[in-house]
């Protein structure tokens, strides 16, 4: 019996060893797939880093045409391009010379390389050879293209990204070829990136190939085992990565786990029942291990391990769902790209805090700041994304942006750091329907690139207008026309106060829409709808007529106050002068009481024509204010070219000055600039008393915001006036005065 039990035990142990040995390759394949995904993730991040670098380089070249070689080299040093990307050996700007015939020739006036050995030969024509084919393909498609260049006996991969006349991508291939100015390029040695991705896997090898363009060829690194297995991964844009690793052992004696089961079964041969139970348990554990590996692969593909936030694939799925949902209702999708800069450099300066810890802290704050249903994701590096739905009934995209900016502006209290840590962030925002999720992300990325190219404060952003479809624009235009005819539009007024004398000197008029289905449409959403339709002119004319008529009625009652009206850049045409003159004539308002607010960004569009238009408006006797002053567009040269009567400091500058010494220094510089030009200054967005105190201490003459009272409709003027004069309101209210000179 003992021999029989022993034989049964040995047979059972042998069977268990064989089963486990056969399940090991499946588990090993899952592990190898995870390792291959990690290699692919490293390669993808490096590729995305190159494309981000080229986008920033294109924005810099567009913002500063024909930079000097020294300035170009300095830009690359400040950006830390070669330190961030080990495979990068060259940055260049290629200019298309059309005087050399129909095809043209390409010269490179600006080249900066990691070492002198990577310098291209003098007189290189980048429009010839494989590099020329890549450059022509990029010029036609508007996207990055790849080519080969052999220098000093080594072949490297050249990535070329075209740039065109004007700020936007031409719509057709013919227009792109016509407006092409040149390319920004990067020279790479992909082998360096592959070697870095294979770190810690000495027995593995990798091959990167462009299947979409056989002329580009392939790049290999590492050592492929002679009897290994290969995992192929598609990286997008036709690129394919193959990772080869040694094959796992498939025999009982070659598998430590299977051999352990066999020896344990022999030792426990007298306990047949326990052996059967152990065998069943081992098989269940093997199946559970395979399931866990599969779940881990799925999790790694969709969720960032460092922050727990969705990766790009999951984010784009959320955007696609949001686009479908917003098309069914009166809402708009919004996507915000947040670039936190070089977190690794900040972490190195701090010493005891890692870049992942910084990223985790900021990601946690953003997740807590957004609404339920909004998505916060991590696209890689220091780049986060917020996907949100903007309703007509709430504050809209600007409110969400405000929460994001407020969250990012708060200092970080980190363990081991004696002082709070502040990060400099940039924000790119895209709002409105798109045909594809990638288009919304692309527009936000363009906005982020523009923000990086400006000299904005610690948090900069560029806002792009809504991009509705044709049917959506027609429907929205009809609703706005009906709203104008049915008196659904109305104005609200915000007090403007002399900060030194605490005297009410004027009111700022802003439109609202009392939508029959969506409730009150806030100003930012209404402005976006007007920009997306042909109703900017009619609604803008109505705002001028209504504001002038109401100010004239108040003046007749003994309250001669200034009234300020915002101008959209869509209104800056020849009809504006006649519209303003008609509103003044019809209302009887004294012309000096009307103040027209021009957004700072409008100065960049046709500056000569805008300057002539402002001179014609001033000839009517009205005054002109520069709005959003301090957001980074205006230089001293622009201020001298245009004639203004008032500078309105942007609310973000004043709010930041109450919390940050850096922002306070920016506010002081703006006030100093206004004094040099002998122009009065008005601080907007004084919603908190601390912001009012900062503006007063820095010498700003005028202010407006909720600390002087909530916006009110015309019928509520007497009540609002009593509130402003109420000495028991917690702070002496401003007295009423005549117009501010």
XYZ file of C-alpha atoms in Angstrom:
741
model
C 0.000 0.000 0.000
C 2.837 2.363 0.879
C 4.418 1.681 -2.500
C 1.095 2.301 -4.199
C 0.607 5.540 -2.301
C 4.167 6.533 -3.205
C 3.565 5.756 -6.878
C 0.327 7.726 -6.814
C 2.159 10.611 -5.136
C 5.000 10.560 -7.651
C 2.543 10.376 -10.554
C 0.502 13.252 -9.179
C 3.613 15.369 -8.523
C 4.926 14.672 -12.002
C 1.570 15.630 -13.523
C 1.501 18.839 -11.502
C 5.050 19.707 -12.612
C 4.174 19.149 -16.263
C 1.022 21.286 -16.044
C 2.863 24.094 -14.289
C 5.762 23.943 -16.754
C 3.291 24.308 -19.636
C 1.528 27.267 -18.013
C 4.805 29.077 -17.327
C 5.365 30.126 -20.977
C 1.942 31.846 -21.019
C 2.797 33.739 -17.855
C 6.250 34.555 -19.191
C 4.736 35.850 -22.425
C 2.535 38.182 -20.397
C 5.607 39.371 -18.493
C 7.514 39.882 -21.740
C 4.565 41.783 -23.177
C 4.620 44.072 -20.142
C 8.376 44.603 -20.600
C 7.878 45.318 -24.301
C 5.144 47.845 -23.459
C 7.505 49.583 -21.070
C 10.128 49.813 -23.833
C 7.468 51.099 -26.242
C 6.296 53.650 -23.679
C 9.848 54.994 -23.325
C 10.253 55.229 -27.118
C 6.830 56.903 -27.495
C 7.661 59.481 -24.826
C 10.930 60.265 -26.598
C 9.108 60.618 -29.932
C 6.438 62.826 -28.385
C 9.195 64.888 -26.782
C 10.778 65.479 -30.203
C 7.408 66.519 -31.714
C 6.712 68.822 -28.740
C 10.182 70.324 -29.171
C 9.611 70.930 -32.893
C 6.201 72.497 -32.168
C 7.816 74.864 -29.669
C 10.636 75.573 -32.139
C 8.091 76.372 -34.889
C 6.232 78.715 -32.530
C 9.497 80.439 -31.583
C 10.576 80.866 -35.228
C 7.102 82.185 -36.140
C 7.074 84.604 -33.197
C 10.616 85.898 -33.898
C 11.298 85.687 -37.675
C 14.935 85.325 -38.757
C 16.532 84.916 -35.301
C 20.307 85.173 -35.080
C 22.393 81.979 -34.722
C 23.354 83.052 -31.198
C 19.711 83.623 -30.238
C 18.725 80.269 -31.759
C 21.493 78.489 -29.835
C 20.529 80.299 -26.637
C 16.910 79.239 -27.102
C 17.949 75.582 -27.364
C 20.107 75.878 -24.232
C 17.307 77.491 -22.208
C 14.921 74.781 -23.359
C 17.418 72.080 -22.333
C 16.723 70.195 -25.564
C 19.895 68.075 -25.663
C 19.723 67.264 -21.948
C 16.084 66.122 -22.143
C 16.472 64.014 -25.299
C 19.606 61.809 -25.302
C 19.035 60.807 -28.945
C 18.913 64.441 -30.173
C 22.042 65.601 -32.019
C 20.842 68.607 -34.042
C 18.220 71.389 -34.166
C 17.878 73.410 -37.339
C 15.805 75.887 -39.309
C 15.616 75.337 -43.080
C 14.509 78.217 -45.311
C 12.984 77.627 -48.751
C 14.647 79.761 -51.440
C 12.129 80.034 -54.309
C 14.509 82.101 -56.446
C 16.368 78.919 -57.397
C 13.686 77.726 -59.813
C 10.277 76.089 -59.579
C 11.389 73.474 -57.066
C 13.516 75.910 -55.058
C 16.513 75.146 -52.906
C 16.805 74.799 -49.159
C 19.495 76.387 -47.022
C 20.029 76.073 -43.309
C 20.977 79.445 -41.791
C 20.385 78.178 -38.232
C 21.942 74.911 -36.975
C 22.882 73.924 -33.419
C 24.352 70.469 -32.682
C 25.335 68.424 -29.637
C 28.977 68.261 -30.866
C 30.866 69.672 -33.834
C 31.044 66.163 -35.333
C 27.297 66.331 -36.065
C 27.503 69.584 -38.066
C 26.109 69.126 -41.609
C 28.436 69.837 -44.533
C 28.556 73.474 -45.725
C 26.178 74.271 -48.554
C 23.869 71.331 -47.819
C 20.684 71.589 -49.916
C 18.034 70.044 -47.673
C 15.613 69.793 -50.620
C 17.630 66.988 -52.287
C 17.977 63.290 -51.599
C 15.978 61.338 -49.036
C 15.913 64.385 -46.770
C 14.368 66.428 -49.570
C 11.657 63.812 -50.153
C 10.773 63.958 -46.456
C 10.749 67.763 -46.442
C 8.442 67.946 -49.501
C 6.086 65.379 -47.976
C 5.931 67.377 -44.744
C 5.246 70.628 -46.629
C 2.261 69.080 -48.452
C 0.727 67.272 -45.447
C 1.438 69.928 -42.827
C 2.670 67.209 -40.467
C 6.113 66.007 -39.448
C 7.936 63.734 -41.927
C 11.071 61.631 -41.620
C 14.192 61.400 -43.779
C 17.773 60.142 -43.622
C 20.989 62.164 -43.586
C 24.491 60.665 -43.533
C 27.169 62.778 -41.800
C 30.671 61.714 -40.774
C 29.992 58.102 -41.748
C 26.874 57.819 -39.597
C 23.252 57.811 -40.682
C 20.772 59.715 -38.590
C 17.040 60.271 -38.716
C 15.886 63.791 -39.638
C 12.412 64.932 -38.541
C 11.131 67.938 -40.514
C 8.096 70.048 -39.482
C 6.998 72.794 -41.926
C 6.053 76.348 -41.012
C 3.997 78.670 -43.187
C 3.160 82.276 -43.748
C 0.623 83.311 -41.107
C -0.261 81.633 -37.800
C -2.614 78.878 -39.064
C -2.098 75.760 -41.164
C -3.280 76.353 -44.781
C -6.385 74.328 -45.592
C -5.298 72.609 -48.847
C -2.092 71.009 -50.119
C -1.846 73.656 -52.851
C -2.148 76.445 -50.287
C 0.487 74.770 -48.114
C 2.942 74.574 -50.996
C 2.224 78.214 -51.849
C 2.582 79.580 -48.301
C 5.530 77.380 -47.299
C 8.410 79.332 -45.705
C 10.610 76.471 -44.558
C 11.021 73.750 -41.967
C 12.183 73.349 -38.401
C 14.066 70.121 -37.967
C 15.654 67.792 -35.471
C 18.423 65.267 -36.120
C 18.197 62.060 -34.101
C 20.140 58.893 -33.438
C 17.261 56.521 -32.597
C 19.758 53.949 -31.400
C 20.490 56.107 -28.336
C 16.791 56.192 -27.430
C 16.484 52.428 -27.939
C 19.527 51.754 -25.760
C 18.020 53.888 -23.004
C 14.679 52.044 -23.322
C 16.468 48.667 -23.037
C 18.330 49.641 -19.869
C 18.061 46.793 -17.358
C 17.434 44.167 -20.085
C 20.939 43.178 -21.295
C 19.693 40.050 -23.075
C 17.062 41.881 -25.139
C 17.157 43.696 -28.475
C 14.869 46.179 -30.226
C 14.277 47.316 -33.824
C 12.431 50.550 -34.750
C 11.189 50.754 -38.347
C 8.955 53.041 -40.423
C 6.607 50.638 -42.247
C 4.845 53.530 -43.963
C 8.078 54.706 -45.659
C 10.542 51.926 -46.572
C 13.135 54.554 -47.608
C 13.600 55.542 -43.961
C 14.659 52.012 -43.076
C 15.112 50.712 -39.543
C 17.245 51.296 -36.443
C 18.388 48.583 -34.046
C 19.907 48.445 -30.573
C 20.679 45.765 -28.011
C 21.317 42.091 -28.676
C 18.562 39.886 -30.009
C 18.837 36.331 -28.557
C 19.315 33.553 -31.168
C 16.383 31.497 -29.867
C 14.148 34.168 -28.414
C 10.641 35.460 -28.925
C 9.622 38.772 -30.513
C 6.800 41.128 -29.496
C 5.737 43.640 -32.200
C 4.006 46.890 -31.182
C 2.537 49.543 -33.523
C 3.496 53.034 -32.331
C 1.417 55.125 -34.766
C 2.280 57.140 -37.912
C 3.503 53.908 -39.520
C 6.273 53.197 -36.974
C 6.662 49.687 -35.567
C 8.755 48.493 -32.616
C 9.941 44.885 -32.291
C 11.376 43.720 -28.940
C 13.192 40.358 -28.838
C 13.856 38.509 -25.551
C 15.102 35.031 -24.550
C 12.482 32.274 -24.594
C 11.520 30.893 -21.155
C 12.241 27.257 -20.268
C 9.352 24.884 -21.003
C 10.523 21.681 -19.240
C 9.947 20.515 -15.694
C 13.661 20.380 -14.837
C 14.217 23.796 -16.423
C 11.436 25.438 -14.402
C 12.256 26.042 -10.698
C 8.572 26.293 -9.817
C 7.675 23.021 -11.552
C 10.658 21.237 -9.983
C 9.611 22.481 -6.535
C 6.109 21.081 -7.078
C 7.579 17.730 -8.151
C 9.881 17.396 -5.115
C 7.184 18.543 -2.761
C 4.785 15.976 -4.228
C 7.291 13.181 -3.693
C 7.913 14.306 -0.100
C 4.163 14.388 0.552
C 3.303 11.187 -1.283
C 1.696 9.679 1.836
C -0.846 12.495 1.921
C -2.772 11.846 -1.260
C -5.675 14.083 -0.366
C -3.387 16.956 0.472
C -1.490 16.368 -2.752
C -4.719 16.567 -4.775
C -5.674 19.750 -2.948
C -2.207 21.248 -3.551
C -2.444 20.350 -7.249
C -5.834 22.039 -7.597
C -4.579 25.090 -5.730
C -1.478 25.335 -7.917
C -3.579 25.239 -11.096
C -5.973 27.890 -9.736
C -3.031 30.106 -8.801
C -1.574 29.732 -12.286
C -4.862 30.828 -13.871
C -5.144 33.748 -11.443
C -1.564 34.816 -12.212
C -2.320 34.819 -15.947
C -5.467 36.869 -15.316
C -3.554 39.339 -13.144
C -0.899 39.783 -15.827
C -3.587 40.438 -18.436
C -5.274 42.998 -16.179
C -1.921 44.637 -15.493
C -1.224 45.018 -19.220
C -4.652 46.566 -19.725
C -4.137 48.868 -16.757
C -0.673 49.963 -17.951
C -2.092 50.816 -21.369
C -4.919 52.994 -19.990
C -3.822 54.362 -16.601
C -0.606 56.149 -15.609
C 1.116 54.209 -12.850
C 2.687 57.278 -11.176
C -0.470 59.404 -10.839
C -3.348 56.951 -11.298
C -4.730 59.239 -14.032
C -5.973 58.126 -17.479
C -3.370 57.944 -20.245
C -3.787 59.390 -23.733
C -5.863 56.468 -25.110
C -8.387 56.633 -22.278
C -8.473 60.443 -22.410
C -9.287 60.402 -26.134
C -12.058 57.867 -25.476
C -13.523 60.251 -22.879
C -13.284 63.141 -25.371
C -15.115 61.093 -28.010
C -17.924 60.341 -25.534
C -18.087 64.027 -24.562
C -18.410 65.147 -28.209
C -21.352 62.786 -28.716
C -23.018 63.927 -25.488
C -22.640 67.672 -26.105
C -24.127 67.410 -29.604
C -27.390 66.241 -28.040
C -27.712 69.244 -25.715
C -26.999 72.969 -25.590
C -23.493 72.488 -24.207
C -19.911 72.737 -25.441
C -16.891 70.476 -24.900
C -13.690 72.023 -23.556
C -10.161 70.657 -23.338
C -7.386 72.255 -21.278
C -3.732 71.268 -21.714
C -1.584 72.079 -18.672
C 2.196 72.082 -19.083
C 4.026 72.081 -15.742
C 7.429 72.571 -17.357
C 10.570 70.651 -16.428
C 9.546 68.861 -13.239
C 12.795 66.882 -13.155
C 14.824 70.099 -13.000
C 12.604 71.499 -10.231
C 12.933 68.227 -8.315
C 16.731 68.319 -8.699
C 16.825 71.837 -7.277
C 14.689 70.794 -4.296
C 16.902 67.796 -3.571
C 14.513 65.674 -1.485
C 11.455 65.648 -3.758
C 11.091 63.617 -6.972
C 9.368 64.736 -10.168
C 6.750 62.011 -9.635
C 5.929 63.422 -6.192
C 5.456 66.900 -7.657
C 3.284 65.493 -10.444
C 1.216 63.424 -8.005
C 0.586 66.458 -5.785
C -0.546 68.691 -8.674
C -2.636 65.906 -10.221
C -4.395 65.319 -6.909
C -5.224 69.013 -6.577
C -6.566 69.253 -10.122
C -8.716 66.156 -9.642
C -10.205 67.697 -6.498
C -10.808 71.059 -8.219
C -12.833 69.846 -11.220
C -16.448 68.780 -11.165
C -17.780 65.246 -10.970
C -17.910 63.936 -14.521
C -14.890 65.955 -15.702
C -11.713 64.054 -16.601
C -8.131 64.793 -15.515
C -5.498 62.831 -17.459
C -1.719 62.568 -17.861
C -0.310 62.703 -21.401
C 3.305 62.218 -20.352
C 6.124 64.210 -18.759
C 4.789 67.322 -17.074
C 1.703 67.583 -19.283
C -1.782 67.123 -17.791
C -5.160 67.439 -19.504
C -8.618 68.409 -18.226
C -11.705 67.446 -20.275
C -14.950 69.144 -19.264
C -18.486 69.885 -20.419
C -19.495 73.568 -20.427
C -23.173 74.305 -19.816
C -24.943 77.452 -20.925
C -26.470 77.747 -17.467
C -23.195 77.978 -15.534
C -19.988 79.998 -15.705
C -18.751 78.006 -18.702
C -15.191 77.319 -19.836
C -13.785 80.462 -18.216
C -15.041 79.310 -14.801
C -13.327 75.935 -15.235
C -10.185 77.714 -16.404
C -10.357 79.920 -13.334
C -10.472 76.892 -11.036
C -7.518 75.323 -12.840
C -5.467 78.513 -12.650
C -6.359 79.055 -8.989
C -5.303 75.485 -8.212
C -1.985 75.821 -10.037
C -1.204 79.200 -8.478
C -1.387 77.822 -4.930
C 2.066 76.905 -3.534
C 2.812 73.261 -2.770
C 3.589 72.278 0.815
C 5.856 69.268 0.400
C 7.419 67.072 3.115
C 11.042 67.957 3.793
C 10.825 71.389 2.151
C 11.303 74.445 4.410
C 9.327 76.727 2.072
C 6.295 76.246 -0.177
C 7.122 75.308 -3.772
C 5.653 77.213 -6.722
C 5.446 75.781 -10.241
C 5.257 77.779 -13.468
C 2.521 76.396 -15.684
C 1.137 77.132 -19.148
C -2.416 76.384 -20.248
C -3.797 75.826 -23.750
C -7.594 75.825 -24.103
C -9.853 74.673 -26.959
C -13.647 75.010 -26.716
C -16.402 73.868 -29.074
C -17.459 70.926 -31.203
C -14.953 69.130 -33.466
C -15.416 66.342 -35.963
C -12.808 64.173 -34.210
C -11.412 64.049 -30.652
C -7.896 64.484 -32.051
C -8.876 67.871 -33.511
C -9.879 69.210 -30.086
C -6.571 67.993 -28.607
C -4.657 69.415 -31.585
C -6.236 72.858 -31.160
C -5.459 72.882 -27.447
C -1.877 71.871 -28.262
C -1.583 74.774 -30.716
C -2.923 77.102 -28.041
C -0.373 75.721 -25.563
C 2.454 76.274 -28.075
C 1.358 79.894 -28.504
C 1.277 80.308 -24.715
C 4.830 78.944 -24.439
C 6.025 81.443 -27.067
C 4.712 84.501 -25.175
C 6.270 86.310 -22.243
C 3.288 85.748 -19.967
C 3.353 85.444 -16.171
C 3.694 82.281 -14.145
C 0.496 80.919 -15.696
C -0.080 81.755 -19.348
C -2.793 80.595 -21.687
C -4.121 81.100 -25.190
C -7.838 80.784 -25.825
C -9.186 79.629 -29.193
C -12.778 80.443 -30.277
C -15.519 77.813 -30.569
C -15.500 75.792 -33.753
C -19.077 74.651 -34.313
C -20.203 72.665 -37.313
C -22.132 74.367 -40.118
C -25.555 73.190 -38.901
C -24.717 74.162 -35.327
C -23.634 77.652 -36.376
C -26.819 78.203 -38.374
C -29.032 77.064 -35.489
C -27.123 79.191 -32.978
C -27.263 82.211 -35.289
C -31.047 81.843 -35.606
C -31.414 81.594 -31.809
C -29.310 84.731 -31.274
C -31.259 86.676 -33.909
C -34.503 85.619 -32.218
C -33.056 86.565 -28.806
C -32.286 90.062 -30.112
C -35.794 90.415 -31.570
C -37.547 89.020 -28.452
C -35.568 91.173 -25.964
C -33.930 88.118 -24.385
C -30.618 90.006 -24.233
C -29.971 92.413 -21.375
C -27.065 94.326 -19.832
C -25.551 94.116 -16.368
C -23.352 96.861 -14.918
C -20.256 96.635 -12.710
C -19.170 99.712 -10.667
C -15.878 101.461 -11.542
C -14.413 103.258 -8.502
C -11.676 105.834 -7.886
C -9.570 103.858 -5.400
C -7.931 106.897 -3.796
C -11.128 108.880 -3.195
C -13.524 105.883 -3.013
C -15.796 107.631 -5.516
C -18.007 105.952 -8.126
C -16.868 107.258 -11.527
C -18.401 104.854 -14.028
C -20.011 101.548 -14.912
C -18.865 98.650 -17.068
C -21.687 97.279 -19.276
C -21.688 93.564 -20.139
C -24.330 91.576 -22.112
C -26.187 88.501 -20.870
C -28.690 86.175 -22.567
C -31.831 85.013 -20.778
C -32.163 81.759 -22.748
C -35.716 80.329 -22.609
C -34.408 76.760 -22.145
C -30.882 77.074 -20.760
C -31.342 79.904 -18.246
C -28.922 82.842 -17.988
C -26.029 82.493 -20.455
C -22.869 83.944 -18.915
C -20.695 86.458 -20.724
C -17.895 84.094 -21.741
C -20.318 81.585 -23.294
C -22.271 84.357 -25.045
C -19.053 85.826 -26.454
C -18.017 82.402 -27.769
C -21.426 81.959 -29.450
C -21.202 85.403 -31.051
C -17.688 84.674 -32.354
C -18.943 81.419 -33.893
C -21.818 83.125 -35.780
C -22.446 86.268 -37.804
C -24.240 87.961 -34.883
C -21.267 89.820 -33.378
C -22.086 92.973 -35.338
C -25.849 93.184 -34.628
C -25.476 92.289 -30.933
C -22.509 94.633 -30.536
C -24.516 97.488 -32.062
C -27.405 96.731 -29.670
C -25.039 96.802 -26.674
C -23.724 100.227 -27.737
C -27.237 101.653 -28.215
C -28.577 100.251 -24.945
C -25.546 101.278 -22.835
C -25.497 104.832 -24.237
C -29.274 105.256 -23.769
C -29.154 104.035 -20.163
C -26.137 106.212 -19.283
C -27.973 109.239 -20.756
C -31.034 108.483 -18.604
C -28.869 108.278 -15.458
C -27.128 111.543 -16.384
C -30.527 113.233 -16.697
C -31.271 112.074 -13.128
C -28.084 113.719 -11.827
C -25.641 110.822 -12.144
C -23.305 111.665 -15.056
C -21.260 108.433 -15.085
C -18.903 106.991 -17.673
C -20.071 103.773 -19.345
C -17.585 101.247 -20.759
C -18.453 98.830 -23.580
C -16.276 95.895 -24.700
C -15.325 95.634 -28.379
C -14.713 92.275 -30.038
C -11.982 92.059 -32.672
C -14.793 91.010 -35.064
C -16.266 94.536 -34.683
C -13.098 96.363 -35.759
C -14.235 97.353 -39.253
C -15.317 100.527 -41.028
C -18.959 100.135 -39.890
C -17.950 100.543 -36.231
C -17.464 104.318 -36.501
C -20.970 104.806 -37.930
C -22.449 102.447 -35.296
C -20.850 104.401 -32.417
C -21.866 107.754 -33.898
C -25.468 106.582 -34.323
C -25.665 105.283 -30.736
C -24.390 108.610 -29.364
C -26.684 110.699 -31.558
C -29.758 108.623 -30.766
C -29.169 108.616 -26.976
C -27.927 112.190 -26.526
C -25.122 110.934 -24.253
C -22.156 113.279 -23.903
C -19.432 111.711 -26.031
C -16.747 111.948 -23.358
C -18.829 109.600 -21.170
C -18.451 106.640 -23.598
C -15.389 104.406 -23.102
C -14.641 101.681 -25.679
C -12.591 98.707 -24.402
C -10.238 97.170 -26.960
C -8.783 93.704 -26.113
C -4.999 93.612 -26.008
C -4.828 90.657 -28.409
C -6.576 92.708 -31.138
C -3.434 94.847 -31.547
C -1.667 91.920 -33.224
C -4.216 91.674 -36.053
C -3.665 94.306 -38.785
C -2.042 96.901 -36.467
C -1.944 99.654 -39.108
C -5.647 99.346 -39.940
C -6.529 99.128 -36.236
C -4.523 102.269 -35.483
C -6.344 104.190 -38.235
C -9.727 102.968 -36.960
C -8.949 104.096 -33.406
C -8.010 107.559 -34.650
C -11.403 107.836 -36.380
C -13.195 106.730 -33.202
C -11.300 109.272 -31.096
C -12.294 111.978 -33.560
C -15.901 111.366 -32.440
C -14.940 112.477 -28.930
C -15.137 109.031 -27.269
C -12.321 107.543 -25.213
C -10.419 104.272 -25.853
C -9.215 101.821 -23.183
C -6.770 98.932 -23.650
C -8.326 95.875 -21.986
C -6.543 92.732 -20.699
C -3.322 94.733 -20.261
C -0.502 92.555 -18.951
C -1.429 89.260 -20.595
C 1.777 89.318 -22.624
C 0.928 90.712 -26.064
C 1.642 94.431 -25.802
C 5.078 95.984 -25.926
C 6.059 99.615 -25.343
C 6.313 100.037 -29.129
C 2.673 98.998 -29.567
C 1.499 101.346 -26.822
C 3.254 104.235 -28.527
C 1.805 103.321 -31.923
C -1.772 103.345 -30.585
C -3.342 106.195 -28.628
C -5.220 105.141 -25.508
C -6.924 107.004 -22.680
C -6.879 104.198 -20.100
C -5.047 100.907 -19.428
C -7.133 98.110 -17.860
C -4.868 95.673 -16.011
C -5.992 92.063 -16.479
C -7.665 90.442 -13.460
C -5.163 87.559 -13.406
C -2.266 89.969 -12.784
C -3.989 91.699 -9.856
C -5.212 88.443 -8.295
C -1.739 86.924 -8.583
C -0.110 90.007 -7.033
C -2.062 89.416 -3.824
C -0.477 85.958 -3.466
C 2.895 86.061 -5.212
C 5.811 88.469 -4.999
C 6.666 87.605 -8.591
C 3.193 88.617 -9.766
C 3.386 91.755 -7.576
C 6.621 92.698 -9.357
C 4.832 92.325 -12.706
C 2.034 94.605 -11.470
C 4.599 97.232 -10.416
C 6.227 97.097 -13.856
C 2.867 97.600 -15.567
C 2.022 100.582 -13.335
C 5.453 102.068 -14.015
C 4.894 101.644 -17.750
C 1.515 103.406 -17.496
C 3.098 106.314 -15.653
C 5.807 106.668 -18.289
C 3.048 106.990 -20.887
C 1.025 109.314 -18.603
C -1.985 106.982 -18.765
C -4.353 106.197 -15.862
C -4.631 102.546 -14.812
C -7.713 100.475 -13.891
C -7.435 97.152 -12.022
C -10.109 94.650 -13.086
C -11.337 91.614 -11.156
C -11.121 93.128 -7.660
C -13.360 90.425 -6.237
C -11.517 90.180 -2.907
C -10.584 92.973 -0.531
C -6.932 91.870 -0.495
C -6.735 92.463 -4.255
C -8.211 95.970 -3.784
C -5.588 96.768 -1.121
C -2.722 95.541 -3.328
C -3.933 97.618 -6.294
C -4.245 100.701 -4.077
C -0.789 100.230 -2.545
C 0.815 99.830 -5.985
C -0.658 103.147 -7.122
C -3.462 101.979 -9.438
C -5.994 104.817 -9.744
C -9.221 102.959 -10.617
C -10.737 99.580 -9.845
C -13.732 97.396 -10.606
C -14.929 94.064 -9.258
C -17.276 92.328 -6.877
C -15.717 93.873 -3.769
C -17.674 97.028 -4.752
C -20.893 95.114 -5.364
C -22.353 92.417 -7.603
C -23.201 93.207 -11.260
C -26.739 94.577 -11.488
C -29.377 95.305 -14.120
C -30.447 98.869 -14.893
C -33.672 98.590 -12.901
C -31.631 97.786 -9.775
C -29.452 100.931 -10.055
C -31.118 102.808 -7.134
C -30.709 99.804 -4.839
C -27.107 99.263 -5.992
C -26.423 102.962 -5.413
C -27.758 102.726 -1.857
C -25.506 99.727 -1.234
C -22.500 101.644 -2.524
C -23.285 104.559 -0.193
C -24.102 102.377 2.833
C -21.562 103.131 5.586
C -22.580 99.972 7.492
C -21.652 97.547 4.714
C -18.364 96.604 6.378
C -16.275 99.084 4.407
C -17.105 102.701 3.528
C -18.841 102.626 0.195
C -17.723 104.892 -2.644
C -19.436 108.198 -3.157
C -20.879 109.119 -6.536
C -18.847 111.477 -8.706
C -18.830 112.801 -12.214
C -16.865 111.257 -15.053
C -13.254 110.361 -14.435
C -10.812 112.430 -16.485
